[in-house]
XYZ file of C-alpha atoms in Angstrom:
496
model
C -24.181 2.453 -5.521
C -25.704 1.266 -2.251
C -24.882 -2.156 -0.821
C -27.007 -4.807 0.868
C -24.114 -7.043 1.956
C -23.981 -7.420 5.717
C -20.163 -7.416 5.676
C -20.121 -4.119 3.742
C -22.452 -2.472 6.262
C -20.410 -3.816 9.175
C -17.073 -2.596 7.793
C -18.496 0.822 6.886
C -19.963 1.379 10.353
C -16.796 0.169 12.083
C -14.666 2.487 9.939
C -16.526 5.556 11.209
C -15.075 7.792 13.913
C -17.097 8.858 16.963
C -17.694 12.298 15.469
C -18.863 10.747 12.183
C -21.301 8.517 14.049
C -22.716 11.487 15.960
C -23.041 13.464 12.734
C -24.804 10.549 11.047
C -27.389 10.259 13.818
C -28.116 13.993 13.600
C -28.370 13.686 9.817
C -30.767 10.714 10.098
C -32.978 12.366 12.686
C -33.317 15.519 10.627
C -34.651 13.341 7.832
C -37.273 11.361 9.727
C -37.156 11.343 13.501
C -35.484 9.108 16.074
C -37.622 5.989 15.473
C -36.285 5.239 11.998
C -35.728 1.530 11.481
C -32.438 2.021 9.602
C -31.141 4.059 12.565
C -31.966 1.155 14.881
C -30.083 -1.119 12.511
C -27.117 1.263 12.685
C -27.082 1.136 16.498
C -27.236 -2.664 16.486
C -24.368 -3.058 14.022
C -22.301 -0.491 15.931
C -22.581 -2.529 19.151
C -21.743 -5.916 17.598
C -18.210 -7.351 17.461
C -19.163 -9.388 14.407
C -22.158 -9.394 12.095
C -25.053 -11.639 13.144
C -27.921 -11.421 10.643
C -30.302 -13.705 12.515
C -29.898 -11.772 15.751
C -30.398 -8.439 13.986
C -33.531 -9.590 12.153
C -34.954 -10.891 15.421
C -34.287 -7.638 17.297
C -35.748 -5.533 14.479
C -38.721 -7.908 14.136
C -38.144 -8.390 10.406
C -39.965 -11.351 8.913
C -38.282 -11.568 5.507
C -34.772 -11.504 4.039
C -35.854 -9.048 1.320
C -36.983 -6.447 3.902
C -33.687 -6.862 5.721
C -31.751 -6.497 2.469
C -33.641 -3.300 1.542
C -33.056 -1.880 5.028
C -29.301 -2.530 4.815
C -29.189 -0.958 1.363
C -30.982 2.132 2.653
C -28.700 2.425 5.690
C -25.605 2.127 3.501
C -26.870 4.893 1.228
C -27.746 7.165 4.164
C -24.332 6.713 5.782
C -22.563 7.619 2.524
C -24.772 10.706 2.120
C -23.888 11.788 5.653
C -20.159 11.171 5.154
C -20.281 13.120 1.892
C -21.687 16.144 3.702
C -19.011 15.912 6.412
C -16.192 15.687 3.857
C -17.338 18.410 1.443
C -15.054 21.027 2.981
C -12.303 18.572 3.990
C -11.778 16.738 0.721
C -11.251 18.834 -2.438
C -12.523 16.158 -4.835
C -15.820 15.894 -2.911
C -16.244 19.686 -3.030
C -15.506 19.743 -6.766
C -18.076 17.048 -7.501
C -20.641 18.816 -5.342
C -20.193 21.978 -7.426
C -20.476 19.959 -10.642
C -23.686 18.303 -9.393
C -25.215 21.665 -8.448
C -24.203 23.110 -11.821
C -26.019 20.279 -13.602
C -29.164 20.985 -11.574
C -29.052 24.702 -12.374
C -28.530 24.000 -16.058
C -31.453 21.588 -16.203
C -33.583 24.302 -14.532
C -32.725 26.600 -17.430
C -30.427 28.825 -15.324
C -27.537 28.619 -17.773
C -25.431 31.564 -16.563
C -25.725 30.483 -12.921
C -24.600 26.989 -13.943
C -21.587 28.427 -15.785
C -20.639 30.481 -12.721
C -20.595 27.355 -10.540
C -18.648 25.435 -13.201
C -16.141 28.302 -13.054
C -15.738 27.838 -9.291
C -15.263 24.103 -9.762
C -12.623 24.751 -12.443
C -10.615 26.939 -10.075
C -10.598 24.177 -7.467
C -9.559 21.626 -10.105
C -6.605 23.799 -11.134
C -5.632 24.449 -7.508
C -5.562 20.754 -6.556
C -4.445 19.283 -9.887
C -7.679 17.396 -10.605
C -7.297 17.358 -14.396
C -9.829 14.589 -14.968
C -12.660 16.597 -13.377
C -11.346 19.719 -15.117
C -11.660 18.111 -18.540
C -15.217 17.007 -17.702
C -16.160 20.583 -16.789
C -14.534 22.061 -19.902
C -16.366 19.622 -22.161
C -19.686 20.488 -20.483
C -18.930 24.197 -20.888
C -18.232 23.671 -24.586
C -21.560 21.891 -24.976
C -23.415 24.696 -23.189
C -21.755 27.422 -25.276
C -22.584 25.523 -28.467
C -26.283 25.330 -27.555
C -26.899 28.761 -26.047
C -26.033 32.414 -26.656
C -23.880 32.964 -23.583
C -22.390 36.330 -24.617
C -18.865 34.995 -24.314
C -16.175 37.069 -26.051
C -14.182 35.483 -28.886
C -10.999 35.356 -26.798
C -12.895 33.476 -24.049
C -14.009 30.845 -26.571
C -10.426 30.509 -27.796
C -9.198 30.175 -24.214
C -11.708 27.388 -23.587
C -10.466 25.487 -26.649
C -6.841 25.927 -25.581
C -7.703 24.696 -22.102
C -9.412 21.632 -23.537
C -6.409 20.764 -25.701
C -3.891 21.362 -22.897
C -5.772 19.395 -20.273
C -6.406 16.447 -22.616
C -2.662 16.280 -23.400
C -1.827 16.350 -19.694
C -4.321 13.560 -18.979
C -2.907 11.464 -21.817
C 0.561 11.774 -20.257
C -0.759 10.888 -16.812
C -2.631 7.840 -18.091
C 0.453 6.612 -19.960
C 2.612 6.988 -16.830
C 0.068 5.504 -14.409
C -0.429 2.522 -16.738
C 3.328 1.944 -16.724
C 3.446 2.311 -12.932
C 0.635 -0.224 -12.517
C 2.348 -2.721 -14.846
C 5.577 -2.417 -12.840
C 3.673 -2.805 -9.575
C 1.843 -5.884 -10.878
C 5.106 -7.463 -12.045
C 6.679 -6.948 -8.623
C 3.718 -8.386 -6.696
C 3.775 -11.482 -8.914
C 7.506 -11.953 -9.500
C 9.481 -9.850 -7.044
C 12.886 -8.545 -8.190
C 14.610 -9.507 -11.429
C 16.490 -12.758 -10.944
C 18.869 -12.980 -13.877
C 20.427 -11.059 -16.761
C 17.681 -12.087 -19.190
C 14.939 -10.666 -16.951
C 16.977 -7.500 -16.384
C 17.431 -6.889 -20.107
C 13.759 -7.591 -20.842
C 12.579 -5.211 -18.093
C 15.055 -2.482 -19.119
C 14.040 -2.682 -22.793
C 10.352 -2.451 -21.903
C 10.871 0.512 -19.568
C 13.018 2.498 -22.002
C 10.458 1.931 -24.747
C 7.621 3.181 -22.536
C 9.564 6.242 -21.355
C 11.212 7.274 -24.625
C 8.584 9.927 -25.473
C 8.329 11.296 -21.924
C 10.223 14.597 -21.647
C 10.563 15.188 -17.916
C 11.115 18.967 -18.070
C 7.881 19.413 -20.054
C 5.757 17.722 -17.387
C 3.539 19.426 -14.795
C 4.291 18.827 -11.094
C 1.868 15.926 -10.638
C 3.047 14.355 -13.902
C 6.655 14.633 -12.695
C 5.737 12.853 -9.456
C 4.097 10.002 -11.384
C 7.186 9.816 -13.619
C 9.360 9.616 -10.478
C 7.119 6.815 -9.191
C 7.749 4.892 -12.413
C 11.512 5.328 -12.043
C 11.311 4.302 -8.373
C 9.435 1.091 -9.186
C 11.655 0.234 -12.146
C 14.900 0.749 -10.223
C 13.496 -1.090 -7.201
C 12.629 -4.116 -9.326
C 16.058 -4.201 -10.988
C 17.709 -3.633 -7.573
C 19.353 -0.301 -8.427
C 18.673 1.157 -4.995
C 20.856 4.248 -5.437
C 18.715 5.356 -8.386
C 15.611 4.303 -6.484
C 16.602 6.594 -3.615
C 17.444 9.474 -5.960
C 14.016 9.420 -7.607
C 12.111 8.889 -4.357
C 13.880 11.928 -2.847
C 12.984 13.876 -5.987
C 9.369 12.776 -5.526
C 9.361 14.020 -1.899
C 10.928 17.352 -2.882
C 8.374 17.909 -5.668
C 5.571 17.325 -3.191
C 7.070 19.714 -0.633
C 7.333 22.456 -3.283
C 3.668 22.105 -4.322
C 1.474 23.581 -1.575
C -1.785 22.553 -3.255
C -0.807 18.857 -3.186
C -0.277 18.970 0.578
C -3.989 19.589 1.061
C -5.087 17.101 -1.577
C -3.181 13.876 -1.052
C -1.251 13.103 2.148
C -0.643 9.561 0.901
C 1.511 10.962 -1.892
C 4.156 12.290 0.524
C 3.815 9.301 2.878
C 4.564 6.910 0.012
C 7.455 9.053 -1.210
C 9.155 9.022 2.200
C 8.446 5.287 2.492
C 10.410 4.595 -0.694
C 13.329 6.741 0.492
C 13.316 4.620 3.664
C 13.062 1.370 1.697
C 15.970 2.396 -0.535
C 18.073 3.387 2.491
C 17.273 0.055 4.143
C 18.338 -1.922 1.081
C 21.536 0.138 0.817
C 22.177 -0.433 4.536
C 22.312 3.354 4.934
C 21.310 3.733 8.592
C 21.978 7.498 8.720
C 19.639 8.359 5.819
C 17.087 5.891 7.143
C 17.066 7.541 10.581
C 16.781 11.028 9.055
C 13.806 10.206 6.842
C 12.086 8.097 9.486
C 12.288 11.116 11.779
C 10.839 13.255 8.964
C 8.028 10.755 8.480
C 7.278 10.577 12.216
C 7.186 14.400 12.429
C 4.961 14.746 9.359
C 2.637 12.115 10.778
C 2.406 13.836 14.179
C 1.889 17.298 12.658
C -0.914 16.219 10.302
C -2.562 13.245 12.035
C -5.636 15.239 13.104
C -6.351 15.962 9.416
C -5.736 12.403 8.214
C -8.529 10.315 6.767
C -8.806 6.649 7.783
C -6.919 5.775 4.599
C -4.109 8.196 5.491
C -3.898 6.719 8.995
C -3.592 3.185 7.631
C -0.771 4.114 5.258
C 1.002 6.191 7.907
C 0.877 3.172 10.237
C 2.260 0.835 7.571
C 5.134 3.096 6.551
C 6.075 4.284 10.046
C 6.020 0.830 11.627
C 7.854 -0.729 8.660
C 10.486 1.982 9.132
C 10.750 1.206 12.844
C 11.153 -2.529 12.225
C 13.763 -1.852 9.535
C 15.686 0.399 11.955
C 15.967 -2.560 14.327
C 17.289 -4.777 11.527
C 19.753 -2.130 10.277
C 21.099 -1.361 13.749
C 21.238 -5.042 14.780
C 19.769 -4.143 18.185
C 17.377 -7.084 18.208
C 17.136 -7.459 21.967
C 15.697 -3.966 22.476
C 14.020 -4.046 19.070
C 11.683 -6.841 20.119
C 10.023 -4.372 22.513
C 8.401 -2.426 19.637
C 6.739 -5.505 18.107
C 3.625 -5.642 20.367
C 2.640 -2.109 19.336
C 2.953 -3.012 15.661
C 0.850 -6.134 16.191
C -1.847 -4.127 17.976
C -2.045 -1.771 14.977
C -2.268 -4.724 12.586
C -5.195 -5.977 14.664
C -6.818 -2.523 14.651
C -6.640 -2.223 10.860
C -7.049 -5.934 9.989
C -10.204 -5.308 7.939
C -8.394 -2.708 5.829
C -5.036 -4.421 5.167
C -4.359 -6.708 2.235
C -2.581 -10.032 2.710
C 0.603 -8.779 1.050
C 1.170 -5.925 3.529
C 0.508 -8.109 6.580
C 2.799 -10.818 5.173
C 5.727 -8.390 4.809
C 5.273 -7.062 8.366
C 5.055 -10.588 9.792
C 8.193 -11.586 7.880
C 10.162 -8.698 9.427
C 8.760 -9.476 12.880
C 9.797 -13.134 12.489
C 13.351 -12.118 11.527
C 13.653 -9.806 14.552
C 12.473 -12.588 16.868
C 14.848 -15.087 15.233
C 17.842 -12.771 15.613
C 16.676 -11.789 19.105
C 17.072 -15.478 20.059
C 13.326 -16.100 20.272
C 12.970 -18.684 17.455
C 9.756 -20.141 18.897
C 8.071 -16.730 18.491
C 9.475 -16.363 14.966
C 7.913 -19.694 13.970
C 4.416 -18.466 14.883
C 4.558 -15.711 12.228
C 6.395 -17.812 9.658
C 3.739 -20.543 9.797
C 1.101 -17.892 9.072
C 2.937 -16.980 5.860
C 3.702 -20.584 4.901
C 0.063 -21.641 5.306
C -1.244 -18.945 2.931
C -3.485 -20.325 0.196
C -2.390 -17.676 -2.312
C 0.891 -19.248 -3.393
C 1.329 -16.818 -6.302
C 1.479 -13.792 -3.976
C 5.059 -12.637 -3.327
C 6.548 -16.030 -4.053
C 9.922 -14.716 -2.888
C 8.678 -13.874 0.634
C 6.930 -17.233 0.904
C 10.139 -19.023 -0.140
C 12.356 -17.120 2.303
C 9.808 -17.771 5.080
C 10.310 -21.506 4.626
C 14.078 -21.120 4.823
C 13.763 -18.949 7.939
C 11.544 -21.626 9.463
C 14.372 -24.145 8.950
C 16.780 -21.697 10.614
C 14.436 -21.331 13.597
C 14.097 -25.126 13.983
C 17.889 -25.400 13.811
C 18.228 -22.809 16.608
C 15.834 -24.892 18.712
C 17.825 -28.070 17.864
C 14.565 -29.612 16.628
C 16.267 -31.785 14.006
C 13.398 -34.243 13.723
C 10.982 -31.415 12.906
C 13.604 -29.859 10.652
C 13.833 -33.041 8.540
C 10.020 -33.212 8.266
C 9.919 -29.594 7.164
C 12.693 -30.206 4.627
C 10.683 -33.008 3.035
C 7.597 -30.767 2.789
C 9.522 -27.831 1.399
C 11.303 -30.001 -1.178
C 8.002 -30.286 -3.062
C 7.310 -26.561 -2.650
C 10.650 -25.496 -4.147
C 10.208 -27.913 -7.037
C 7.056 -25.997 -8.013
C 8.243 -22.382 -7.635
C 8.929 -20.518 -10.860
C 12.633 -20.107 -10.168
C 14.856 -20.934 -7.194
C 17.923 -18.757 -6.624
C 21.394 -19.857 -5.595
C 21.001 -18.751 -1.978
C 17.824 -20.807 -1.580
C 19.484 -23.853 -3.138
C 22.544 -23.485 -0.924
C 20.497 -23.087 2.278
C 18.416 -26.178 1.509
C 21.582 -28.178 0.772
C 23.185 -26.972 4.020
C 20.260 -28.093 6.159
C 20.164 -31.518 4.479
C 23.862 -31.975 5.223
C 23.950 -30.570 8.768
C 20.827 -32.487 9.840
C 22.234 -35.826 8.684
C 25.833 -35.256 9.792
C 27.346 -36.503 13.050
C 27.554 -33.818 15.737
C 31.358 -33.429 15.471
C 31.135 -32.785 11.682
C 28.564 -29.973 11.884
C 31.042 -27.204 12.716
C 33.123 -27.897 9.605
C 29.981 -28.042 7.399
C 28.839 -24.711 8.838
C 32.244 -23.078 8.242
C 32.260 -24.262 4.628
C 28.710 -22.974 4.183
C 29.717 -19.568 5.583
C 32.514 -19.288 2.991
C 30.027 -20.246 0.245
C 27.628 -17.521 1.414
C 30.346 -14.847 1.479
C 31.287 -15.725 -2.090
C 27.659 -15.824 -3.210
C 27.027 -12.365 -1.742
C 29.313 -10.901 -4.423
C 26.914 -12.005 -7.186
C 24.889 -9.068 -8.562
C 21.677 -11.145 -8.703
C 22.140 -12.732 -5.283
C 22.782 -9.578 -3.225
C 19.078 -8.900 -2.812
C 18.528 -12.385 -1.359
C 20.749 -11.394 1.567
C 18.550 -8.335 2.200
C 15.590 -10.639 2.732
C 17.519 -13.339 4.554
C 20.881 -12.325 6.037
C 22.192 -15.859 6.293
C 25.724 -14.644 7.051
C 24.563 -12.728 10.155
C 22.590 -15.771 11.318
C 25.514 -18.163 10.776
C 27.917 -15.956 12.729
C 25.539 -15.675 15.670
C 23.475 -18.878 15.705
C 24.850 -21.311 13.117
């Protein structure tokens, strides 16, 4: 479907590489010469830093909004057609759909056997790259053709077609069941974060076991096994069983590495797998494993970057730079670690139109912590305020809560006790509205109320008592994860 939204046109043009832009201009000129109005629109949008509809309409001498809308719609459609041609040989799914489209055309022209031959080529690609959804579509079309025409197929070929249909439909049913479960787990985490108490843990465990009870892992195909591993990774991540989370994410990576056809189909699959190994290692404070897999990720990224799509590049940036920031936090080398932050920020700026709020929020939170522990609290505050001022209060409530506590820590480091008391009053109302406040959050708020109101000579004793409380709280199974997000003990020992 073509689009007439100015923002859509702008983002599409800006997402194109130099080679894609050159190819588009050649494509456009072959279809109508160099004076095409939509090509002039393309050049204008390409040169602008932000969309300006009035300026564009003036330069193109357009006298009505409807003409401008139609022109944008046409340009959008032409760009997509050009990009489709470029990606036919690079992206298996595009090649498969091209073969299916051509097969339809041949069939409608009455060239039934030629259509079946092309469907056969498309089927081979589907099997090679694990595209079972397209494969089922092709098989069902083949069945319809064979039922309407005398195609001289032998009986065993008909039987094979029926077996294929049954097998592929079963595989798709398994995949849909697993991807639905994965999406439900993902949605729960985005909204709620990790489980916070025994009741939530039992509820989540019961639900997961019920959904997985009919899934027999050894009977699954490779791609189905990877999706199953993804479900186990998400489940164990949510319940904070990071050892199991690491085990299944490593399994996921190994499955990918053993399946050559997947390496050409979906780079994001291996990038995400290595990311979850890194995340598990970070949460387990396993610096050695983290360094090993970050090196693997960096090497994979360097070896394949020239073949990456824009989407692959965005994910590789997110996972690599998250890994680098986490290495700083794990090693505790904050002074030198601050040097990598500008590069991460420049990449955030480069991909700002393609990153969702959640991903930017997590990166900014880690950057703020590195600045705080690197004794640059004023720089930490800049990124914390960005998180605190978000309008979407339901998004990662846990990160937004910890950001407020870190802000109090930064104000304390700056000895800004007047500002700290103002912030405490504001955050009191915030924490009254959150769905559930954990013991660490309660204790930190209480500490800052006490230390801000206490005479100077009493603050050391209050801080020492608070440190003992934190060490005891860290032993609680449902509070351990809070210290991963906000290592209050480290901060107290160094800055409290």
